[in-house]
JSON list of C-alpha atoms and ligand atoms in Angstrom, two decimals:
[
{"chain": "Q", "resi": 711, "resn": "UNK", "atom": "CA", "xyz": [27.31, -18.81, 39.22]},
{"chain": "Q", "resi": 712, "resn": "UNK", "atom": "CA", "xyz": [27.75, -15.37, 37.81]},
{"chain": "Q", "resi": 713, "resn": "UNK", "atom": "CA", "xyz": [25.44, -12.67, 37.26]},
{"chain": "Q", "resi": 714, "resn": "UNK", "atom": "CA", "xyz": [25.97, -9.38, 35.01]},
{"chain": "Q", "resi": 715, "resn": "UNK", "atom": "CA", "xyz": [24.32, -5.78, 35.32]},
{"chain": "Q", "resi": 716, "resn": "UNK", "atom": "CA", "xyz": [24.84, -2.10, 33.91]},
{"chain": "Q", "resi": 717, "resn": "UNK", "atom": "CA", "xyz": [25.31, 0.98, 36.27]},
{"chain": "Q", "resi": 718, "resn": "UNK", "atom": "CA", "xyz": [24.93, 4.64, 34.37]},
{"chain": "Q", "resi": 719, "resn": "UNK", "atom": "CA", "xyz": [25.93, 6.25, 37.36]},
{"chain": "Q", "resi": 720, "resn": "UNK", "atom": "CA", "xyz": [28.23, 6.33, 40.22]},
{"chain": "Q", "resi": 721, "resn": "UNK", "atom": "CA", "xyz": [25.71, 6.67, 42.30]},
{"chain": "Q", "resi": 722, "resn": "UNK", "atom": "CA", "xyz": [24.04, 3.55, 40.96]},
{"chain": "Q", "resi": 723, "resn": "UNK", "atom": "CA", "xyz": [27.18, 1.81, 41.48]},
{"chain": "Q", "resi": 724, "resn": "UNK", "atom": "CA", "xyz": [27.42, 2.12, 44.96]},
{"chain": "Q", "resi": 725, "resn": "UNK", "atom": "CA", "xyz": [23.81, 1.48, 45.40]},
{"chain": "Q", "resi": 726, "resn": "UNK", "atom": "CA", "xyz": [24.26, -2.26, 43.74]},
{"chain": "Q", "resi": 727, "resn": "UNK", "atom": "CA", "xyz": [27.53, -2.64, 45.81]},
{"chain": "Q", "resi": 728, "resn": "UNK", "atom": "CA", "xyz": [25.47, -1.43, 48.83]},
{"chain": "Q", "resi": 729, "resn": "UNK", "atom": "CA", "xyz": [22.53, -4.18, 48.70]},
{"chain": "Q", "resi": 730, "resn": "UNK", "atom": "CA", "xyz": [25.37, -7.08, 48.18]},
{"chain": "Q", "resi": 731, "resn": "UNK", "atom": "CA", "xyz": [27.25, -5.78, 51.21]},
{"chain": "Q", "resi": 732, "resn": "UNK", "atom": "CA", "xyz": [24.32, -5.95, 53.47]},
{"chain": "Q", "resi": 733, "resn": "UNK", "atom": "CA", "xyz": [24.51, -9.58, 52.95]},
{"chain": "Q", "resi": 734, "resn": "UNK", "atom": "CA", "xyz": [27.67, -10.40, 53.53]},
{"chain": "Q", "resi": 735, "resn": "UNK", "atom": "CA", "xyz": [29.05, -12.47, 56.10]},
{"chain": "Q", "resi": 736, "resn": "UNK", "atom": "CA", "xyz": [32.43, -11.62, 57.89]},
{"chain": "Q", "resi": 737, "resn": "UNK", "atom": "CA", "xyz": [34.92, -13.60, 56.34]},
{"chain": "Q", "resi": 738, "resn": "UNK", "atom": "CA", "xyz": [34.11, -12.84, 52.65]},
{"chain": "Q", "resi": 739, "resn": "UNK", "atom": "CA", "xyz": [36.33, -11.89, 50.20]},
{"chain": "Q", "resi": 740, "resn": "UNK", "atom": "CA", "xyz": [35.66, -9.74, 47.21]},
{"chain": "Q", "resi": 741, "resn": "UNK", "atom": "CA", "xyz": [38.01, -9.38, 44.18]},
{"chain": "Q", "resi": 742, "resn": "UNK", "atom": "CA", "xyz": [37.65, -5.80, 42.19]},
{"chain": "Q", "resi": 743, "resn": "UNK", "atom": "CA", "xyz": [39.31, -5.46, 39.33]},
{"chain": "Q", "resi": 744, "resn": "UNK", "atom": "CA", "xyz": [38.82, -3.39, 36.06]},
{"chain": "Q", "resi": 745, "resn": "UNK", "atom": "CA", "xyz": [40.81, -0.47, 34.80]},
{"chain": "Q", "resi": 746, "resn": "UNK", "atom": "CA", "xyz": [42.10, 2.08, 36.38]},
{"chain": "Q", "resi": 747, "resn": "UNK", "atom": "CA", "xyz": [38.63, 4.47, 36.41]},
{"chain": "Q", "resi": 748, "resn": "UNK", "atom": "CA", "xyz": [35.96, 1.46, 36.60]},
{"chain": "Q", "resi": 749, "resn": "UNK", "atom": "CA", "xyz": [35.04, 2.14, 39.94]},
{"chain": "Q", "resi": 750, "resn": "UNK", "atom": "CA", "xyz": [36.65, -0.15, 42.08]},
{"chain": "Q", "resi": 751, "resn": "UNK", "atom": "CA", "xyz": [36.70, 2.01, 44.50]},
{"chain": "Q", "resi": 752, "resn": "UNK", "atom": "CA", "xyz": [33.44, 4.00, 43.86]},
{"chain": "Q", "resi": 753, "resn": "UNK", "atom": "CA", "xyz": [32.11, 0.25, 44.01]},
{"chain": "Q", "resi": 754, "resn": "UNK", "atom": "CA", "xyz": [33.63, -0.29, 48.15]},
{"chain": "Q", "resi": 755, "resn": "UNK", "atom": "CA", "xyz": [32.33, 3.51, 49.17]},
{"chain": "Q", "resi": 756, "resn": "UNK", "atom": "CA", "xyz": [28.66, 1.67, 48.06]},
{"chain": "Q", "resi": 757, "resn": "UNK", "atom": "CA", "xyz": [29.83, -1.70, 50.28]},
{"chain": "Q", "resi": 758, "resn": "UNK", "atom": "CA", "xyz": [30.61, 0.23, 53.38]},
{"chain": "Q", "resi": 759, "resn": "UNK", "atom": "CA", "xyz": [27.64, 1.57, 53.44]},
{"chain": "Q", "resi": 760, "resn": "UNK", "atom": "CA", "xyz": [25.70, -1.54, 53.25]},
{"chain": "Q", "resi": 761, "resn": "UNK", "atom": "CA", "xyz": [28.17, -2.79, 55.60]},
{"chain": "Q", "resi": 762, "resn": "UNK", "atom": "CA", "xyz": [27.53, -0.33, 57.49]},
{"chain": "Q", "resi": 763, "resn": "UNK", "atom": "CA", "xyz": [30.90, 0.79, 58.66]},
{"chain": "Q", "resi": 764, "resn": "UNK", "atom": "CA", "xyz": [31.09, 4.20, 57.87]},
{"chain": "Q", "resi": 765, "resn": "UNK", "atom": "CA", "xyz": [29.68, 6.95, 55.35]},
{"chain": "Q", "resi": 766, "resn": "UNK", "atom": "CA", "xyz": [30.62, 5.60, 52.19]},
{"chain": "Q", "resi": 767, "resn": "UNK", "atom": "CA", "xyz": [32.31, 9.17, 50.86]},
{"chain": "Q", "resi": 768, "resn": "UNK", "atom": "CA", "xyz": [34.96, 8.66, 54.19]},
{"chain": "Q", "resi": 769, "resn": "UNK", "atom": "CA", "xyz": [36.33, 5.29, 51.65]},
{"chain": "Q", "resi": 770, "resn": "UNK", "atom": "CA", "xyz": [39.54, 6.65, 50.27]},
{"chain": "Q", "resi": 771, "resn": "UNK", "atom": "CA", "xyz": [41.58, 4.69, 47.67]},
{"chain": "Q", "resi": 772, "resn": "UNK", "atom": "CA", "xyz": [44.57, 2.35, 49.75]},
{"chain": "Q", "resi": 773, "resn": "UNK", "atom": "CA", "xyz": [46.92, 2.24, 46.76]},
{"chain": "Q", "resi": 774, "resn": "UNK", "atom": "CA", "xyz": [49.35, 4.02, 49.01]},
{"chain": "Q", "resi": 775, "resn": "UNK", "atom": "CA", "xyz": [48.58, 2.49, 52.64]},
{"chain": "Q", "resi": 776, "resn": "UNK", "atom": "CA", "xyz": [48.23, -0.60, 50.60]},
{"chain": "Q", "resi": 777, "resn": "UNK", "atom": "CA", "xyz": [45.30, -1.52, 53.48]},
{"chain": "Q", "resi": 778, "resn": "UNK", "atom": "CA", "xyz": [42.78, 0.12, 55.33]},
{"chain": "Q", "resi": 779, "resn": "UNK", "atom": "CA", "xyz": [40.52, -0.81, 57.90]},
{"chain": "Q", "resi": 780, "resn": "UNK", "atom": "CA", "xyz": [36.74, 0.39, 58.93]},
{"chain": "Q", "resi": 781, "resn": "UNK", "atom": "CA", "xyz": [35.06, -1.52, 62.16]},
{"chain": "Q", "resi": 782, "resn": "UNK", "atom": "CA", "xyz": [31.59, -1.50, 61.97]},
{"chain": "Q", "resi": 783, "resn": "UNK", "atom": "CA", "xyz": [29.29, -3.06, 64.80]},
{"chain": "Q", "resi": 784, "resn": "UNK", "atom": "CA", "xyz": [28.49, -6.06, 63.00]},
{"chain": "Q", "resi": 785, "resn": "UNK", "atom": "CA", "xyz": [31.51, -6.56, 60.55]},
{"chain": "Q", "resi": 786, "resn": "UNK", "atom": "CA", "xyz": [34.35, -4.78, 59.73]},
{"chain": "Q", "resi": 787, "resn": "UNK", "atom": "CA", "xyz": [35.39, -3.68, 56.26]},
{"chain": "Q", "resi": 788, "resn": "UNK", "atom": "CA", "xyz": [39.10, -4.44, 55.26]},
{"chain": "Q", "resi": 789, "resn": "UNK", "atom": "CA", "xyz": [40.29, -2.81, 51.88]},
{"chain": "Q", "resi": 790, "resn": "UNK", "atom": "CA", "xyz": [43.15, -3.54, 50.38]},
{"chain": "Q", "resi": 791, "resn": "UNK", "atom": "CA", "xyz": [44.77, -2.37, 47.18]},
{"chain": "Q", "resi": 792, "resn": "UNK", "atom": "CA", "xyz": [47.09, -4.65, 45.32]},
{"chain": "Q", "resi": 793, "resn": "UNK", "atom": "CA", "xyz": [48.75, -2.11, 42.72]},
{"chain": "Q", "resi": 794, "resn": "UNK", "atom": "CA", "xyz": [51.56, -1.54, 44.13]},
{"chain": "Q", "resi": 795, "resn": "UNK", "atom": "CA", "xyz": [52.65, -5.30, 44.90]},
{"chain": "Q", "resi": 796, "resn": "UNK", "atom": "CA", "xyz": [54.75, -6.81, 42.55]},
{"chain": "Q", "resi": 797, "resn": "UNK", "atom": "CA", "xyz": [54.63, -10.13, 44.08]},
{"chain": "Q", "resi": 798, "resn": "UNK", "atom": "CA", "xyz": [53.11, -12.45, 46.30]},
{"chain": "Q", "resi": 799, "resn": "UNK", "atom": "CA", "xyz": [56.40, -12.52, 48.42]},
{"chain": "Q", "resi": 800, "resn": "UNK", "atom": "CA", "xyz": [56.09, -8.79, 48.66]},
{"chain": "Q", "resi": 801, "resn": "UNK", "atom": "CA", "xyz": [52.57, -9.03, 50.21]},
{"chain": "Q", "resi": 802, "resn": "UNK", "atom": "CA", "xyz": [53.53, -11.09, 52.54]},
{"chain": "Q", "resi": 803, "resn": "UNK", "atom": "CA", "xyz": [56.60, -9.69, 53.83]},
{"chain": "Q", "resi": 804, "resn": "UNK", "atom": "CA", "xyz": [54.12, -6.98, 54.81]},
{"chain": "Q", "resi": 805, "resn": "UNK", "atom": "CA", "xyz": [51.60, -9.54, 56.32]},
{"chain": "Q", "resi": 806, "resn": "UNK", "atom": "CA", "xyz": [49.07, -8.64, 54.02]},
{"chain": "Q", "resi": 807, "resn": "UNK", "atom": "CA", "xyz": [48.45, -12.35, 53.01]},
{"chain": "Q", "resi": 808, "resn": "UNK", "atom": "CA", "xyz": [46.86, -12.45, 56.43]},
{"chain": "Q", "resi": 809, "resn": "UNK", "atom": "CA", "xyz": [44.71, -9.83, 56.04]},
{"chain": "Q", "resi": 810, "resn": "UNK", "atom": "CA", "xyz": [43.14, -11.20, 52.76]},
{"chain": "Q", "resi": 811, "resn": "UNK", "atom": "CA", "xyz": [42.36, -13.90, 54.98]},
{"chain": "Q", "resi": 812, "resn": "UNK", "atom": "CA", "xyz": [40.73, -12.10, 57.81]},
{"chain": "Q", "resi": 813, "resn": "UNK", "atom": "CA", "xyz": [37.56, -14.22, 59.42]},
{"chain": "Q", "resi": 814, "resn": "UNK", "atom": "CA", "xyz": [36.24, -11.24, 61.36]},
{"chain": "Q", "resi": 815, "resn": "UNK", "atom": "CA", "xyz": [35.89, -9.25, 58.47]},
{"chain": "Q", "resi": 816, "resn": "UNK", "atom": "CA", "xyz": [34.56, -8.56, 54.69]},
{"chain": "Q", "resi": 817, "resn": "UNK", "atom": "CA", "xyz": [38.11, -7.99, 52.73]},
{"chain": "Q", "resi": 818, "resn": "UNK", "atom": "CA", "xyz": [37.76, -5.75, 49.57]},
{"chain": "Q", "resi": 819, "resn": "UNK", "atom": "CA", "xyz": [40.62, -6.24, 47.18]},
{"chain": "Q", "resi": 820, "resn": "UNK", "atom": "CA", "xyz": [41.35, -4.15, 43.93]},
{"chain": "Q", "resi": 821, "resn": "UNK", "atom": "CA", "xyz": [43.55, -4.57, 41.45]},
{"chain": "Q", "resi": 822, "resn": "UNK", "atom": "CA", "xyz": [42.68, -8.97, 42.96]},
{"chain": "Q", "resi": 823, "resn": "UNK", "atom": "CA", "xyz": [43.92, -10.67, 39.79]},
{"chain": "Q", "resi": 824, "resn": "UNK", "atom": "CA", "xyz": [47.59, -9.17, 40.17]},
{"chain": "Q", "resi": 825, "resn": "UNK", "atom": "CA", "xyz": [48.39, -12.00, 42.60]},
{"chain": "Q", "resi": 826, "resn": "UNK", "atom": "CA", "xyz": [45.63, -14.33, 42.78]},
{"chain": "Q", "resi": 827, "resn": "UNK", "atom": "CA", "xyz": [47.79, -16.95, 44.88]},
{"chain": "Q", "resi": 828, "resn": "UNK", "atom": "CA", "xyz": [46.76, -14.77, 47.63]},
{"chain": "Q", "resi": 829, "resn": "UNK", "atom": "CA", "xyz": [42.71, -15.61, 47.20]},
{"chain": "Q", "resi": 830, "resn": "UNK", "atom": "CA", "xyz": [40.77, -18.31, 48.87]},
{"chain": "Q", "resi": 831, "resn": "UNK", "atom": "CA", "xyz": [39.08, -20.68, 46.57]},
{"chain": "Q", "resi": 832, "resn": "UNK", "atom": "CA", "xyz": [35.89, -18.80, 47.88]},
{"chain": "Q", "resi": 833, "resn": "UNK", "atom": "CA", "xyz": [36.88, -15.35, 46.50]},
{"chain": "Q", "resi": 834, "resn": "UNK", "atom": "CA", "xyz": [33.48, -13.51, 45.29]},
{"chain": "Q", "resi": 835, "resn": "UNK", "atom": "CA", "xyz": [34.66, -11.94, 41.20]},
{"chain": "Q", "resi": 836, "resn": "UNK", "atom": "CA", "xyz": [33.56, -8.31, 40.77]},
{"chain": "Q", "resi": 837, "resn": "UNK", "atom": "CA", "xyz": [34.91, -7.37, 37.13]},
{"chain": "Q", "resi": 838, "resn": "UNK", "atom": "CA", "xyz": [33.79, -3.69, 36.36]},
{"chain": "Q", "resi": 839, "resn": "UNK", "atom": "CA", "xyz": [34.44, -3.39, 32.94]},
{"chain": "Q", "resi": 840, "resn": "UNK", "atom": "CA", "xyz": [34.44, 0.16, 31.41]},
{"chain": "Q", "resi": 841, "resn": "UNK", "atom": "CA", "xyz": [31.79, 1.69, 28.76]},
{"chain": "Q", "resi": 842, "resn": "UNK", "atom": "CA", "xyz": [30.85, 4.93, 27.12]},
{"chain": "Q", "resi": 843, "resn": "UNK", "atom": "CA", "xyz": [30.90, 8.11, 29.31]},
{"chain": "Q", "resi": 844, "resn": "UNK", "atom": "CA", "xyz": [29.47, 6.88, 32.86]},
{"chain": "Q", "resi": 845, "resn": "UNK", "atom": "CA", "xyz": [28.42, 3.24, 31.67]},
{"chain": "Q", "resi": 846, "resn": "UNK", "atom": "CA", "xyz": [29.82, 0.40, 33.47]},
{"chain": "Q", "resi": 847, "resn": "UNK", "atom": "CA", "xyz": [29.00, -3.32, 33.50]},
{"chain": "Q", "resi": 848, "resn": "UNK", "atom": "CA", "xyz": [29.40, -5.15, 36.44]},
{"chain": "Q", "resi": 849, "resn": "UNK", "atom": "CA", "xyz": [30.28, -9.55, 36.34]},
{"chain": "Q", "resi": 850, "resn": "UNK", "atom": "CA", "xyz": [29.87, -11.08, 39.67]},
{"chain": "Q", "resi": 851, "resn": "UNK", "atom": "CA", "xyz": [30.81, -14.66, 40.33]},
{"chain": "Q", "resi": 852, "resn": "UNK", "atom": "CA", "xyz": [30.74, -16.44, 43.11]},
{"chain": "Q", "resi": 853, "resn": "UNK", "atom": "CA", "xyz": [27.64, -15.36, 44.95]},
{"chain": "Q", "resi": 854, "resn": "UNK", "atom": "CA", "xyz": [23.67, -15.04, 44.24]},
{"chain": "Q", "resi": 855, "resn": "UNK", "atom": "CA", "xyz": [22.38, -11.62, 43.04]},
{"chain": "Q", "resi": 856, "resn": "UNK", "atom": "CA", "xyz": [21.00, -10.41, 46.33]},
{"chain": "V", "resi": 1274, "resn": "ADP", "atom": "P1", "xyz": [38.99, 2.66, 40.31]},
{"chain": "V", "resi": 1274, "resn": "ADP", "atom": "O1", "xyz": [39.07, 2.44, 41.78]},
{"chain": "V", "resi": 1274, "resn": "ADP", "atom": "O2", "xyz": [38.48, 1.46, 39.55]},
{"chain": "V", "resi": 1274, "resn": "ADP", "atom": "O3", "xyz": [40.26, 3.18, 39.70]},
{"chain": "V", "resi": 1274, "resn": "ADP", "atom": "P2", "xyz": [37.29, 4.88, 41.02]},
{"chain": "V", "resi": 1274, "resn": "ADP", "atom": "O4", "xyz": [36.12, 4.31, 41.75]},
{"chain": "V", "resi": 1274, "resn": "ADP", "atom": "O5", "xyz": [38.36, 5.52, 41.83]},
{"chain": "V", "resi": 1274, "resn": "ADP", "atom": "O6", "xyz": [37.88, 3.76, 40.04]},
{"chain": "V", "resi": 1274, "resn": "ADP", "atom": "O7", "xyz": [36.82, 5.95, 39.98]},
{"chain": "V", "resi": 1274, "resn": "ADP", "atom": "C1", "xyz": [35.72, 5.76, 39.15]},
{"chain": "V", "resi": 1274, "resn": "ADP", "atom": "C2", "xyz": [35.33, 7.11, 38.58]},
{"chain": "V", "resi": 1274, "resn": "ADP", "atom": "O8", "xyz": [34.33, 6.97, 37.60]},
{"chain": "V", "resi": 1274, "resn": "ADP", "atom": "C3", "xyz": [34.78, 8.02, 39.66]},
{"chain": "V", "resi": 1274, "resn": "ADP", "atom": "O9", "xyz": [35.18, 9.34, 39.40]},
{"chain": "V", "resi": 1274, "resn": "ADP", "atom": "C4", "xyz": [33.27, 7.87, 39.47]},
{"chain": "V", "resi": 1274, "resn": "ADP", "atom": "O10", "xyz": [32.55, 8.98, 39.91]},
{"chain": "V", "resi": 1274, "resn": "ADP", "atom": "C5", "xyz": [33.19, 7.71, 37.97]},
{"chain": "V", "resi": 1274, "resn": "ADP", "atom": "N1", "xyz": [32.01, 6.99, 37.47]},
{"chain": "V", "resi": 1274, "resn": "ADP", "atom": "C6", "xyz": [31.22, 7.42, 36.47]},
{"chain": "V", "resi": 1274, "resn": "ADP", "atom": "N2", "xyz": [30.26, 6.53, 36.20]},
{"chain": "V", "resi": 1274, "resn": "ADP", "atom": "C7", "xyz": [30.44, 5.49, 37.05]},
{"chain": "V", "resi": 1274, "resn": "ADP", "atom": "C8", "xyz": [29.74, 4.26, 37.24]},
{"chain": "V", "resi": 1274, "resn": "ADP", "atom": "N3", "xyz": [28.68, 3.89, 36.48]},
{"chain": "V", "resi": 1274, "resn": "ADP", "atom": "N4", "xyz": [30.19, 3.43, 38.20]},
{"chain": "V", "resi": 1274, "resn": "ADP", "atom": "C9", "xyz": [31.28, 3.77, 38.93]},
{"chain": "V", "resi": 1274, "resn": "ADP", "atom": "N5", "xyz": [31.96, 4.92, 38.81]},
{"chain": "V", "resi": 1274, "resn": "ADP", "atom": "C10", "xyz": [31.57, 5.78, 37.87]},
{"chain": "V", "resi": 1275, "resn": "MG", "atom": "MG1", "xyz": [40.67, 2.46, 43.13]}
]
């Protein structure tokens, strides 16, 4: 199942990614990718709010700490950033194949399709694809439009 919609806005961005995280279960995991600039991240500061983990504008970009964590009182919000990794070997010398696989938590993954050996077969497909000035189009597969 896959479903496609346009965003004009950052703002509306997070606002699509907040009414899908508000019903997600723990143990979810969500692959972001699109080019650098989609809004991959843009798109988890609008989860984490439906989550709600944290203010959404507190979501920084973990292509340096690789992962970061929110709790939240009913799920917590793992977000992980697979730029840097150059292999699957790599990710999990730094246990961060176990992460992916967290069942107490939602697990946000850009740059996914760089090493999808590390996805469950369940893995929910965000593609953000890029338009004109602020336009984006979101593809999601894997889960109903909520
Ligand atoms: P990525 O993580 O994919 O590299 P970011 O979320 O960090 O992308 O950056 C996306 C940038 O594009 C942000 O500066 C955001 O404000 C801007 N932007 C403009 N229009 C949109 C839109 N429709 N959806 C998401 N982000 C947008
Ligand atoms: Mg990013």
């Amino acid at each position: 199942m896959s479903w496609r919609l346009s965003t004009t806005s950052a703002r509306s961005t997070r606002a699509v990614a907040r009414d899908l995280g508000a019903s997600l279960e723990p143990g979810t995991v969500l692959a972001l990718n699109g080019d650098l600039g989609a809004g991959k991240t843009t798109f988890v500061q609008g989860l984490a709010e439906g989550l709600d983990v944290i203010e959404g504008s507190q979501v920084l970009s973990p292509t340096y700490t690789l992962v970061n964590e929110y709790p939240g009182s009913r799920v917590t919000l793992v977000h992980i950033d697979f730029y840097r990794l150059d292999c699957a070997d790599a990710a999990r010398a730094l246990g961060i194949d176990e992460q992916v696989l967290r069942r107490d938590a939602v697990v946000a993954i850009e740059w996914a399709e760089r090493l999808p050996e590390l996805l469950p077969p369940s893995t929910v497909t965000i593609y953000i694809e890029l338009g004109a000035g602020d336009a984006r189009t979101l593809e999601v597969t894997g889960i109903e439009r909520p």
